[in-house]
Short mmCIF file of C-alpha atoms in Angstrom, two decimals:
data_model
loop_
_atom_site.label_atom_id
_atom_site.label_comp_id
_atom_site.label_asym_id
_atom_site.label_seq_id
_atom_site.Cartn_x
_atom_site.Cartn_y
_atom_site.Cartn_z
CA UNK A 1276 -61.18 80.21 30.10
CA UNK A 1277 -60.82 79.46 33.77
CA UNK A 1278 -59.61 75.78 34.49
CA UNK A 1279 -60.05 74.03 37.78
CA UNK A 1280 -57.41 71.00 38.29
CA UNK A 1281 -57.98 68.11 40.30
CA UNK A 1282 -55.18 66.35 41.23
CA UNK A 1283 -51.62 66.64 42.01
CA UNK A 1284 -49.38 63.66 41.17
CA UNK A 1285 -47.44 63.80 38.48
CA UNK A 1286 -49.19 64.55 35.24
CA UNK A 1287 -51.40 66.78 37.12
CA UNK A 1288 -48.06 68.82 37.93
CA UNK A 1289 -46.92 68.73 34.57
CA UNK A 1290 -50.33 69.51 32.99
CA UNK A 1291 -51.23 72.02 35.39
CA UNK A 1292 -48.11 74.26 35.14
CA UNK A 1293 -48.03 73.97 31.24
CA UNK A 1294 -51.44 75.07 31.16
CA UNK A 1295 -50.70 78.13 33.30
CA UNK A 1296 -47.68 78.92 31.46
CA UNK A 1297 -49.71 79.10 28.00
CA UNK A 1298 -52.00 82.21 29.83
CA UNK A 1299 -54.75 80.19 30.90
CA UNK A 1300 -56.34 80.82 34.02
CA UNK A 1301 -55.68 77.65 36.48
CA UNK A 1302 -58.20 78.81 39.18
CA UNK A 1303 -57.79 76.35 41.58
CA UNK A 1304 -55.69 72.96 42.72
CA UNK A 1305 -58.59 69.93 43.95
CA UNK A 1306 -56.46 67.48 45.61
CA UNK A 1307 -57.00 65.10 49.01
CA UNK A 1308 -53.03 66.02 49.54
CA UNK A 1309 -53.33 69.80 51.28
CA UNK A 1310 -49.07 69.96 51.41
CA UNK A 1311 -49.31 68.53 47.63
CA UNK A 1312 -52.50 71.08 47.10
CA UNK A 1313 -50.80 74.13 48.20
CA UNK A 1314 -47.62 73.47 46.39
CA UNK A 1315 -49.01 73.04 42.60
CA UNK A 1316 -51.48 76.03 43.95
CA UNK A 1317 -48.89 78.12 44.74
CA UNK A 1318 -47.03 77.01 41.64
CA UNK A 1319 -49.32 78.25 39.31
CA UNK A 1320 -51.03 81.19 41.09
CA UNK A 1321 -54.60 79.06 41.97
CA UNK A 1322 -57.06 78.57 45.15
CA UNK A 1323 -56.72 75.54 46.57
CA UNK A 1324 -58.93 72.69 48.01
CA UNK A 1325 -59.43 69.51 49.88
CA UNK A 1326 -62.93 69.12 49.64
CA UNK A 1327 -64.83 68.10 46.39
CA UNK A 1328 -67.52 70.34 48.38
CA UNK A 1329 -65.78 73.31 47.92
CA UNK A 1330 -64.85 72.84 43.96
CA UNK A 1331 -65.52 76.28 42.46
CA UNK A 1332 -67.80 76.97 39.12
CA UNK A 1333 -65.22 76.68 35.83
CA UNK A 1334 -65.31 76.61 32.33
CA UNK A 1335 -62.81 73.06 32.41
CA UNK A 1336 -62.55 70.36 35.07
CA UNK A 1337 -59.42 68.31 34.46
CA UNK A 1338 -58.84 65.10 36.11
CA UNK A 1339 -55.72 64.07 36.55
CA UNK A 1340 -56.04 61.50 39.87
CA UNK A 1341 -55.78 57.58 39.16
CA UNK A 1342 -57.81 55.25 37.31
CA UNK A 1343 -59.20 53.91 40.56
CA UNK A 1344 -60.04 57.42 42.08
CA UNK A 1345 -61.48 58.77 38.82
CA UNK A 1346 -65.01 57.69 38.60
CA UNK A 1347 -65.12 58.71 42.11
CA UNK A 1348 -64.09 62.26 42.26
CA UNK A 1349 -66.14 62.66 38.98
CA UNK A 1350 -69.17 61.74 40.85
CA UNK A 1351 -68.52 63.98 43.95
CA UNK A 1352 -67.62 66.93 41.72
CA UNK A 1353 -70.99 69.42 42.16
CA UNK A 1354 -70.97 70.90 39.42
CA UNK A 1355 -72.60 69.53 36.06
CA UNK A 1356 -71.97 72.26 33.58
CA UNK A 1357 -68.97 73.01 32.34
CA UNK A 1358 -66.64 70.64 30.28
CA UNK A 1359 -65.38 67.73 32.16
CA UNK A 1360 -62.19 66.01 30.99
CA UNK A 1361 -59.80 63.27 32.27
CA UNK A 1362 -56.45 62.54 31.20
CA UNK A 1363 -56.29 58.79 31.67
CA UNK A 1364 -55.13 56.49 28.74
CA UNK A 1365 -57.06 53.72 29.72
CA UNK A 1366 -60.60 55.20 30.77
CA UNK A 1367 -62.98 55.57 28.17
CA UNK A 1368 -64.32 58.89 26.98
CA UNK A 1369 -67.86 57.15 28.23
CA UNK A 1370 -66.93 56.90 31.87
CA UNK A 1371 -68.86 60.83 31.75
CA UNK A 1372 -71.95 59.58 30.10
CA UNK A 1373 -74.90 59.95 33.23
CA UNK A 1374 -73.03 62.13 35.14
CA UNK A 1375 -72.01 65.15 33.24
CA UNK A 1376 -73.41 66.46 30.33
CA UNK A 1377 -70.22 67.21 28.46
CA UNK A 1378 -67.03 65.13 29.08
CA UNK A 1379 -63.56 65.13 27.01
CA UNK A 1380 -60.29 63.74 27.20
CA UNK A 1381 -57.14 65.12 27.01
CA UNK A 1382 -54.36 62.16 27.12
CA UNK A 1383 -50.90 63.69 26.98
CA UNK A 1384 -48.65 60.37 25.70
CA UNK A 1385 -45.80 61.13 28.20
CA UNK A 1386 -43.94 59.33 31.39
CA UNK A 1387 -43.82 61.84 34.35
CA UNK A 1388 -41.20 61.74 37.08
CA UNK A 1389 -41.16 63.84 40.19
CA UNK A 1390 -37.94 65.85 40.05
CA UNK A 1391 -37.73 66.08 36.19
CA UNK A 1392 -39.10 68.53 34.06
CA UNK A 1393 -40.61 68.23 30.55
CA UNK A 1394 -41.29 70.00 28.39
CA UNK A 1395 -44.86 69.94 27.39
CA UNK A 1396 -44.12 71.46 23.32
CA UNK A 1397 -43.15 68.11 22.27
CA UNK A 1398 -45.50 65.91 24.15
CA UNK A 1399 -48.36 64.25 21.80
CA UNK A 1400 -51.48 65.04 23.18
CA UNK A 1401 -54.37 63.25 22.05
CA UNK A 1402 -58.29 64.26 22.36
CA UNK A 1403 -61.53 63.48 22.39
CA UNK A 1404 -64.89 64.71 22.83
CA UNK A 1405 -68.57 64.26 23.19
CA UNK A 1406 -69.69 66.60 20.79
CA UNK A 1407 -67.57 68.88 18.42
CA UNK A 1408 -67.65 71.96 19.71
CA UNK A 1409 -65.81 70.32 22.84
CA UNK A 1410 -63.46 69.28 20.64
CA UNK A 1411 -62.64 72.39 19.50
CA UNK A 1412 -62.26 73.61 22.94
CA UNK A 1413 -59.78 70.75 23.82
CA UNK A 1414 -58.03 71.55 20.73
CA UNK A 1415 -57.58 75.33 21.53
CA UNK A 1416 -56.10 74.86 25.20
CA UNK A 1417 -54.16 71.30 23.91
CA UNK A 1418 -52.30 73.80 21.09
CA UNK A 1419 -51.35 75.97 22.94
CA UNK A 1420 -49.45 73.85 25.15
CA UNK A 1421 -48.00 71.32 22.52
CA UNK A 1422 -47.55 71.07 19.25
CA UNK A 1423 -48.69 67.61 18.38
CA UNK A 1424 -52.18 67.24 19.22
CA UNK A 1425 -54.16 64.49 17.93
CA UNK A 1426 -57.84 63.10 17.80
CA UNK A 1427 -57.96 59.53 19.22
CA UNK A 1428 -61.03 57.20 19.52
CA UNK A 1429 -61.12 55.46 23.06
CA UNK A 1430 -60.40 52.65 21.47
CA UNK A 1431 -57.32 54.03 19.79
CA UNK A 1432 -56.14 55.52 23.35
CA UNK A 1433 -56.48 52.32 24.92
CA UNK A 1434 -54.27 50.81 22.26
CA UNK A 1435 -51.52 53.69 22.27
CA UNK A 1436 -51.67 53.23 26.33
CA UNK A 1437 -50.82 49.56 25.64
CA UNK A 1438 -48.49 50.34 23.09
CA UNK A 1439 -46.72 52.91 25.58
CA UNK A 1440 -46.21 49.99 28.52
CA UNK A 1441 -44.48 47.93 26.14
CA UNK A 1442 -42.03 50.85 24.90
CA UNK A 1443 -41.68 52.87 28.00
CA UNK A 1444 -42.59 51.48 31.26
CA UNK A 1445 -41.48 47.32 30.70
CA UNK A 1446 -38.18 49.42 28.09
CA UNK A 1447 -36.89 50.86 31.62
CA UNK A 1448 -37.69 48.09 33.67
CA UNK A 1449 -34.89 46.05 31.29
CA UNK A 1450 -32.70 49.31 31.71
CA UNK A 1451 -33.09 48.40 35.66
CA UNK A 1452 -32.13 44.59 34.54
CA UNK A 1453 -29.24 45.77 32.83
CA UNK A 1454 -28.15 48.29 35.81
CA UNK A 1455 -28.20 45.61 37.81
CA UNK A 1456 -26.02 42.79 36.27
CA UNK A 1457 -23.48 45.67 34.97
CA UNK A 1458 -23.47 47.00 38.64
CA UNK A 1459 -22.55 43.35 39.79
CA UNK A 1460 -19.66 43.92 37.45
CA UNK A 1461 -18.46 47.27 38.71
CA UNK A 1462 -19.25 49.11 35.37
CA UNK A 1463 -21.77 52.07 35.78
CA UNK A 1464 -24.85 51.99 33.73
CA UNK A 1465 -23.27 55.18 32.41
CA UNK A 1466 -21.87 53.00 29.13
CA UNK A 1467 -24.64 51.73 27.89
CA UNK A 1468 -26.07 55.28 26.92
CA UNK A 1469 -24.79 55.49 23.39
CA UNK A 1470 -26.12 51.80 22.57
CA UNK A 1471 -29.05 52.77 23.74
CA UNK A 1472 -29.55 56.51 22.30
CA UNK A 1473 -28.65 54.13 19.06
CA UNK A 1474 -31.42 52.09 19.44
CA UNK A 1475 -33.72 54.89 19.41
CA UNK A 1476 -32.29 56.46 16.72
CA UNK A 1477 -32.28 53.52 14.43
CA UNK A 1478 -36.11 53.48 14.52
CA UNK A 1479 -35.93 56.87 12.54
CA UNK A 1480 -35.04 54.91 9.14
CA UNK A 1481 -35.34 51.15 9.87
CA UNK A 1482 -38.70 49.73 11.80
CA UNK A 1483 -37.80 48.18 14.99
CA UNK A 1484 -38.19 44.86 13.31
CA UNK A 1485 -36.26 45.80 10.55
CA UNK A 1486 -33.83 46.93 13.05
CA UNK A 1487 -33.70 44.09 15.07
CA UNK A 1488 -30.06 42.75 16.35
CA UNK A 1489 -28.52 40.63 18.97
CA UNK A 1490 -27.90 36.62 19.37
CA UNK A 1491 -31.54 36.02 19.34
CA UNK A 1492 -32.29 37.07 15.55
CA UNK A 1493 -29.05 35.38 14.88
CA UNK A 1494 -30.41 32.33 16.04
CA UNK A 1495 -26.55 31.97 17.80
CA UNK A 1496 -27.85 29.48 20.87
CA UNK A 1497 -24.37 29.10 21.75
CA UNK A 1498 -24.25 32.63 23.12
CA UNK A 1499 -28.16 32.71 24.30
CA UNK A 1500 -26.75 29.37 26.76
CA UNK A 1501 -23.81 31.31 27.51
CA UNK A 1502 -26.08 33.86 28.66
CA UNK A 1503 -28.57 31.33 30.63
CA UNK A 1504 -26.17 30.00 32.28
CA UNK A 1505 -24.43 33.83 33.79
CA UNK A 1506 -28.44 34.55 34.99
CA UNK A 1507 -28.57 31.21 36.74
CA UNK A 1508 -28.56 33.30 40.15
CA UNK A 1509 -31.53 35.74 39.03
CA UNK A 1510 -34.25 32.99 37.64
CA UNK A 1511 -36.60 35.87 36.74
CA UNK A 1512 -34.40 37.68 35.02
CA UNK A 1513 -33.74 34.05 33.06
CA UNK A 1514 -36.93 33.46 32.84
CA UNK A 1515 -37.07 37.12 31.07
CA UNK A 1516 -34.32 36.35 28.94
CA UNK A 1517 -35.67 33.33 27.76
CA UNK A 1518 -39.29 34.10 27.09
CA UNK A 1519 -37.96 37.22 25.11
CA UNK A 1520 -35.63 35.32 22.95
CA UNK A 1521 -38.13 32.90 22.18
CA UNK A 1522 -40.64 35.84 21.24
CA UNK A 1523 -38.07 37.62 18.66
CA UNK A 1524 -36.62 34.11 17.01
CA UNK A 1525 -40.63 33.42 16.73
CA UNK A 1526 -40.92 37.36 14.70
CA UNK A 1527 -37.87 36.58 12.29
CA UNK B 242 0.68 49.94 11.66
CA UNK B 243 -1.16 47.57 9.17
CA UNK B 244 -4.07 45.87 10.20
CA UNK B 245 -5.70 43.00 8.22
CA UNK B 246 -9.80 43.21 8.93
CA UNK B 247 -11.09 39.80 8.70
CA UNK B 248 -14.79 39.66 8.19
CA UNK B 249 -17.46 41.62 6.77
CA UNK B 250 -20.62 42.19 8.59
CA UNK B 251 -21.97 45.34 10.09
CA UNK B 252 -18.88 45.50 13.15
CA UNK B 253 -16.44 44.99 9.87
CA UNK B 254 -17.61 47.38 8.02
CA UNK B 255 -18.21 49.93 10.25
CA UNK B 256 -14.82 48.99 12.39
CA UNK B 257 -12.48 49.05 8.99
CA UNK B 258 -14.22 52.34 7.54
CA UNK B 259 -13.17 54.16 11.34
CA UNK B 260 -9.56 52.52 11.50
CA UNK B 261 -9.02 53.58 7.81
CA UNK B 262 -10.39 57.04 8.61
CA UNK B 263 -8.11 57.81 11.78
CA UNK B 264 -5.05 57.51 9.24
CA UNK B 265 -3.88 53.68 9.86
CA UNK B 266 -3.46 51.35 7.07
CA UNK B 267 -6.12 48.81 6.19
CA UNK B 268 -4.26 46.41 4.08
CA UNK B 269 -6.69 44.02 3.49
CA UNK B 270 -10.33 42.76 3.89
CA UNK B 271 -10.57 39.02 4.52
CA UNK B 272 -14.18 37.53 3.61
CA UNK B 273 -15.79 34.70 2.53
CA UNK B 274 -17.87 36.99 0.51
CA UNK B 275 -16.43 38.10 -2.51
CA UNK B 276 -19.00 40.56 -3.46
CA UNK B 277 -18.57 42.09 0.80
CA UNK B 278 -14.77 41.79 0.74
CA UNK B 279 -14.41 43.84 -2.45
CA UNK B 280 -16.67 46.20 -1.41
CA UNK B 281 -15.41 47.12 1.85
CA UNK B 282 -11.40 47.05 0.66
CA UNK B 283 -12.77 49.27 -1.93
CA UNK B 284 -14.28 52.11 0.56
CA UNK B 285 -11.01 51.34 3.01
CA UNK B 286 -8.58 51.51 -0.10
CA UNK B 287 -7.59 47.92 1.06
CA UNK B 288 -6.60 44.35 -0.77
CA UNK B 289 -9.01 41.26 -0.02
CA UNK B 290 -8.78 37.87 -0.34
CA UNK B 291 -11.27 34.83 0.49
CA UNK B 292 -8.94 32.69 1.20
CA UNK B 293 -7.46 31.85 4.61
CA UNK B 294 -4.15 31.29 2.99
CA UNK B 295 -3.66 34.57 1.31
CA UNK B 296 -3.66 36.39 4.62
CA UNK B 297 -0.96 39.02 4.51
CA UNK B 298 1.22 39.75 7.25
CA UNK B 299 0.28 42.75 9.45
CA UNK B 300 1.17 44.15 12.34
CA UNK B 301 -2.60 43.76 13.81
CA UNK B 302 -4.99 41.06 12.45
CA UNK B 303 -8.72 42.12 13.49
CA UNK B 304 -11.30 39.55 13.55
CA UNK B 305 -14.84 40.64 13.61
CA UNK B 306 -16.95 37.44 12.52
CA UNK B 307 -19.63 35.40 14.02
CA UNK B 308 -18.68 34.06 17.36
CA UNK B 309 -19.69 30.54 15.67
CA UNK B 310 -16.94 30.88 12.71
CA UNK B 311 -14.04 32.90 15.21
CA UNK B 312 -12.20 30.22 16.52
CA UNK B 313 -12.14 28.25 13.36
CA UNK B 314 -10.82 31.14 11.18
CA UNK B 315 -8.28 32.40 13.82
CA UNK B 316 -6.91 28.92 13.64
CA UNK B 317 -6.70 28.87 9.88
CA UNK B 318 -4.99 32.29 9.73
CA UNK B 319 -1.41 30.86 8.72
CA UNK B 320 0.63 34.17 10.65
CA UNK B 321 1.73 33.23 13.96
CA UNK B 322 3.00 36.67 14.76
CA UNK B 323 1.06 40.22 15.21
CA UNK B 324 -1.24 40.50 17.58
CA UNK B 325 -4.42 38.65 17.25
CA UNK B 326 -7.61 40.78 18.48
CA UNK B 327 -11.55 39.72 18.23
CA UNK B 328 -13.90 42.34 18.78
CA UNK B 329 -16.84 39.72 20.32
CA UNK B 330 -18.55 40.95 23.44
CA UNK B 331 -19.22 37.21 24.56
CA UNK B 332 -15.95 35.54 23.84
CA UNK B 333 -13.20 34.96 26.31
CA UNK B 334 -9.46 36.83 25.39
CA UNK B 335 -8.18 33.10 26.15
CA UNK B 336 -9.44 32.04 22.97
CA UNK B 337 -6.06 32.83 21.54
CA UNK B 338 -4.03 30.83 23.69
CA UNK B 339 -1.73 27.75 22.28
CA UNK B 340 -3.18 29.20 19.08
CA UNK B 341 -1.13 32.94 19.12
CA UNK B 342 1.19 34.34 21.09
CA UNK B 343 -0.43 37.73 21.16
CA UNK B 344 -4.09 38.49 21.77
CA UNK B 345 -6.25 41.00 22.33
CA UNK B 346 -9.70 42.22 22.31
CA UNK B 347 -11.67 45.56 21.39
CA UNK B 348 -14.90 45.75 22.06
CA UNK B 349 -17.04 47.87 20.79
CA UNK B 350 -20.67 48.30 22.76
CA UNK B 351 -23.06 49.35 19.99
CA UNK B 352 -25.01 48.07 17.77
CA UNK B 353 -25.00 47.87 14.13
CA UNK B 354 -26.94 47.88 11.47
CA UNK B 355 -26.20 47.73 7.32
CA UNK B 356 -27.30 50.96 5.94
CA UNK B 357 -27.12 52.87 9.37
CA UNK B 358 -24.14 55.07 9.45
CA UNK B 359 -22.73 55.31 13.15
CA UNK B 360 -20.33 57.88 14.86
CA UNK B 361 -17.15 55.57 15.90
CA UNK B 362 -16.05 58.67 18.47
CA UNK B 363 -19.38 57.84 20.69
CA UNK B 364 -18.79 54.00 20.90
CA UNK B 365 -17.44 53.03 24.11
CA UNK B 366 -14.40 50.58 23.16
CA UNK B 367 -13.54 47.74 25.98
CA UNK B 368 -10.10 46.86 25.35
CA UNK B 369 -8.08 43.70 26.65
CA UNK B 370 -4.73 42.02 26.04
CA UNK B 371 -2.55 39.28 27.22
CA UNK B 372 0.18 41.74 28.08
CA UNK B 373 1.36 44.97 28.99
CA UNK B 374 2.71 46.11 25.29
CA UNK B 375 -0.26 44.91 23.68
CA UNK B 376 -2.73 46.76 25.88
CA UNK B 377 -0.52 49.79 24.71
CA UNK B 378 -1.07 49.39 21.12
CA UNK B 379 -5.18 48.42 21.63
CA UNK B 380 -5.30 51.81 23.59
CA UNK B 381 -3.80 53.81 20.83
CA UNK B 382 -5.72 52.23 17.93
CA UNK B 383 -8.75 52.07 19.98
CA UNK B 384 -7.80 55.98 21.68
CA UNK B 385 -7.57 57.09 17.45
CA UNK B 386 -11.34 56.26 16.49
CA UNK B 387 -13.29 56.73 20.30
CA UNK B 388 -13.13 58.92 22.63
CA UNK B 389 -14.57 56.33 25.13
CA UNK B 390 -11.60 53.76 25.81
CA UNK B 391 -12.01 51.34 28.92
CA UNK B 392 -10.06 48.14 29.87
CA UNK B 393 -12.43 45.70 31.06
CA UNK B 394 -11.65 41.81 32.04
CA UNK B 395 -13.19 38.95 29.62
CA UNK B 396 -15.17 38.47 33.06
CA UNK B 397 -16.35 41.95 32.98
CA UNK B 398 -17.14 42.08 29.05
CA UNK B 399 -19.49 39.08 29.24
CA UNK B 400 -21.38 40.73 32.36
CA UNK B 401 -21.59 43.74 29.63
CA UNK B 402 -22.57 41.90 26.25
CA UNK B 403 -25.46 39.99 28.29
CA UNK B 404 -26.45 43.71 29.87
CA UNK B 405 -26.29 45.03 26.76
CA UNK B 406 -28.78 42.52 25.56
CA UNK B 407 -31.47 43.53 27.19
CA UNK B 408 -30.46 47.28 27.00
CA UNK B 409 -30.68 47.06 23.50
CA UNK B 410 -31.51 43.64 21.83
CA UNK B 411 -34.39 43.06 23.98
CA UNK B 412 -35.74 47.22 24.32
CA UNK B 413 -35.77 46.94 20.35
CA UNK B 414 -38.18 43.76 20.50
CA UNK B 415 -40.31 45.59 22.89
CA UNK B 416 -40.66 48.75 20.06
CA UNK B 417 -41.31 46.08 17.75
CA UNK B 418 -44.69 45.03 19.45
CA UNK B 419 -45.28 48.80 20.15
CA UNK B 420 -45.14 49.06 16.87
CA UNK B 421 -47.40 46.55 16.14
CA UNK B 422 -50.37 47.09 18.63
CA UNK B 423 -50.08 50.45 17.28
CA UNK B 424 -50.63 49.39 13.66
CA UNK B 425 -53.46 47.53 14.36
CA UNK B 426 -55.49 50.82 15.78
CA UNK B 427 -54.06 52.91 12.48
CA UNK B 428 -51.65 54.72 14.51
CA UNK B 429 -47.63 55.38 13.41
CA UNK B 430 -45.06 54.22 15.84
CA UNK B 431 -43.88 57.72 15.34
CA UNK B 432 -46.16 59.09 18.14
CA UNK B 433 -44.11 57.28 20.82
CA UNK B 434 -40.76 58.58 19.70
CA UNK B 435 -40.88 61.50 22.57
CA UNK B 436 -42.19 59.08 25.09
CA UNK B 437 -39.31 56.85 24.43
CA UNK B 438 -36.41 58.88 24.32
CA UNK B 439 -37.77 60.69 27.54
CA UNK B 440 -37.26 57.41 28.93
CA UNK B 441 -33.37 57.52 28.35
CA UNK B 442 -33.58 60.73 28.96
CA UNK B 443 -34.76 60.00 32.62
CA UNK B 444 -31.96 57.49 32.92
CA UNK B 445 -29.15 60.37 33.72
CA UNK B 446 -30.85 62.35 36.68
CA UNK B 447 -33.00 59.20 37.93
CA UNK B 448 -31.91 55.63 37.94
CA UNK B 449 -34.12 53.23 35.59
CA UNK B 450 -35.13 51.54 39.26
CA UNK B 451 -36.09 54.89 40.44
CA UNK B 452 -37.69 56.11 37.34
CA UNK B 453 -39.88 53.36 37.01
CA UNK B 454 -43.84 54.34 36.07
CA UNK B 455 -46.46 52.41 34.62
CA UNK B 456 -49.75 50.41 36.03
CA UNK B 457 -47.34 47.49 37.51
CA UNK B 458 -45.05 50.11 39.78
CA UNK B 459 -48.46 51.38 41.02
CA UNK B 460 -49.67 47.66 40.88
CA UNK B 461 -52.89 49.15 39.42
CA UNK B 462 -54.24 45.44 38.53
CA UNK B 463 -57.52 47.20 37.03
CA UNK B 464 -55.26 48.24 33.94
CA UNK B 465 -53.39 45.72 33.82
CA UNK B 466 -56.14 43.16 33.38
CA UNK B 467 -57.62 45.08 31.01
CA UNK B 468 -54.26 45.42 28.76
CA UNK B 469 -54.35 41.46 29.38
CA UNK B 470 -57.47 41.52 28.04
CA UNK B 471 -56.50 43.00 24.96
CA UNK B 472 -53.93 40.78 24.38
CA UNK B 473 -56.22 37.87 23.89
CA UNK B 474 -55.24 37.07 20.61
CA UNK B 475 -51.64 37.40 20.89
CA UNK B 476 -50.90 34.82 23.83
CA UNK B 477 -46.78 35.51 23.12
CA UNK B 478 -47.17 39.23 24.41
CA UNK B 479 -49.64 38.60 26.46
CA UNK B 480 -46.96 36.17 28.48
CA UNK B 481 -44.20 39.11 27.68
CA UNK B 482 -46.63 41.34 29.28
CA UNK B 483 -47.48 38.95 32.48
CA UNK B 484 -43.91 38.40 32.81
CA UNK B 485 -42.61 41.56 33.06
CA UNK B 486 -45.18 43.55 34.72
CA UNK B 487 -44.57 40.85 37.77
CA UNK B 488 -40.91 41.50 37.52
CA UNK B 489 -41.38 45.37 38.18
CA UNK B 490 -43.87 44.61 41.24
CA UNK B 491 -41.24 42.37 42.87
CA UNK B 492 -38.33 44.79 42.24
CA UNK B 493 -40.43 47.52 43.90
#
């Protein structure tokens, strides 16, 4: 199975090196980056190109470029045949409908970081497909680089993409928060680890709701002033503080 | 060294059962819940009382109870002597003074739930005292059941109780909507579990600021309108999402 990856950001990286590691064939790196191109080609053994001209025949085009640049490249890819398959949470599997005859997707549930590996096992990866023998495609190369693949509707994706802002990306913006007002306090973010590591942990065998501690499910305004009144420098922050508050007193 | 444990909530519980396990003597449990105060003396091997007035002497009297109800029962405590500590991350050491001669605080950053055990060695303690001798003690009792002792100022401990809040309190909220979006497209909050603790995970090589990712980072406004969108009929996270999402683009 010869796969042809375009892109070369992070989950492109990630996805492309995973897939060469399992013993598939990544046969060449598409990206409008040539120092980013030749890297991730040289990386995992692969041509490499600039030019959606110069795309090569393959048996799986993966797109792994942004939600903006997707429809894009899609269109300027020549090739029709072959199985075409992005890896965006948000896109629908339908974006492929009128341009290519067979288009998947192959959403690995992950944040990427430059600089920090993963490892690709224990990443959920969730699929979809035009037709089903696609699907089993998708599921063959998605196996054998993780072991939690899933089938998700586009609608589904959407929601776990959603879902995935609110517990990852707006999660370690409040780690930034909290870096931030400890670091005007001369303690190093450093101590929070183990109250956080709890937090996660605690979802294991209570629901976060179930879970849910602090002044704010107390009800304890006394402290939630208290609190007000040390952000009164940072209004966003207090404006973060409040609207939050308001939002788990509302769920209790 | 006897210590009398006055309260018996999640920090009581959990507190008493680590004292009691490092060797000292837990000679009573003070609650106004009969049915909690028996139960804990009975797993510490302890006396309890519910009355203020049956308060035994001790060498250390440990008061983990709402900050609401702490000043009132420190008052009603009839010993003058021992040192007085309060283990409340929002509550000023001075508390104690022209009420105690000795006071003290430990601190412990974690968060607790009933029916979640925790491991007491992990828990950073924040230790203060109004003198010298009685920061001594605090570090020995505290040095006995963590292995993660700090002094911190009452100044310093409220910077970390309100950091902690939306470390932990307020990252816990934000799994419980995860939670629910997911539900509503048939999908277990399970799924996210490597997503989120690759998030902390990111935290020691990258800082949170640093590690940032999502559509608002990118300020990919075609996503985010779309999640906005989907919010529709839940106007509270649709303002949690607003909210933050403009606090990441300003911060980057």
């Amino acid at each position: 199975m010869k796969v042809v990856c375009i892109g070369s950001g992070n989950v492109a990286t990630h996805l492309a090196k995973a897939i060469h590691e399992a013993g598939f064939t990544v046969s060449q790196i598409v990206s409008r980056t040539e120092e980013n191109a030749k890297k991730l080609a040289l990386s995992v053994n692969a041509e490499w190109t600039t030019s959606p001209d110069d795309i090569e025949e393959a048996d799986i085009y993966i797109y792994s470029v942004s939600d903006s640049a997707l429809c894009e490249i899609i269109r300027l890819n020549p090739h029709k045949e072959g199985l075409h398959v992005h890896t965006a949470g948000s896109m629908s599997l339908s974006l492929f409908a009128d341009i290519k005859e067979r288009g998947g997707v192959l959403y690995p549930l992950q944040t990427f970081s430059k600089g920090k590996a993963v490892d690709f096992k224990d990443i959920p990866l969730f699929i979809e497909a035009s037709n089903a023998n696609d699907l089993n495609i998708l599921r063959e190369l998605a196996s054998a680089i993780s072991n939690k693949v899933y089938e998700a509707s586009s609608a589904q994706r959407q929601q776990l993409h959603l879902a995935a802002v609110f517990a990852c990306n707006f999660t370690n913006h409040l780690f930034a928060i909290a870096e931030s007002i400890l670091h005007e306090a001369d303690i190093p973010f450093e101590v929070l680890r183990p109250l956080i590591q709890e937090t996660i942990d605690k979802t294991a065998t209570l629901s976060p709701r179930e879970g849910q501690t602090g002044p704010a499910v107390r009800k304890d305004f006394n402290v939630m002033n208290k609190h007000l009144d040390k952000l009164t420098d940072h209004p966003r922050w207090q404006e973060i503080y409040r609207l939050l508050s308001e939002s788990i007193i509302d769920n209790h």
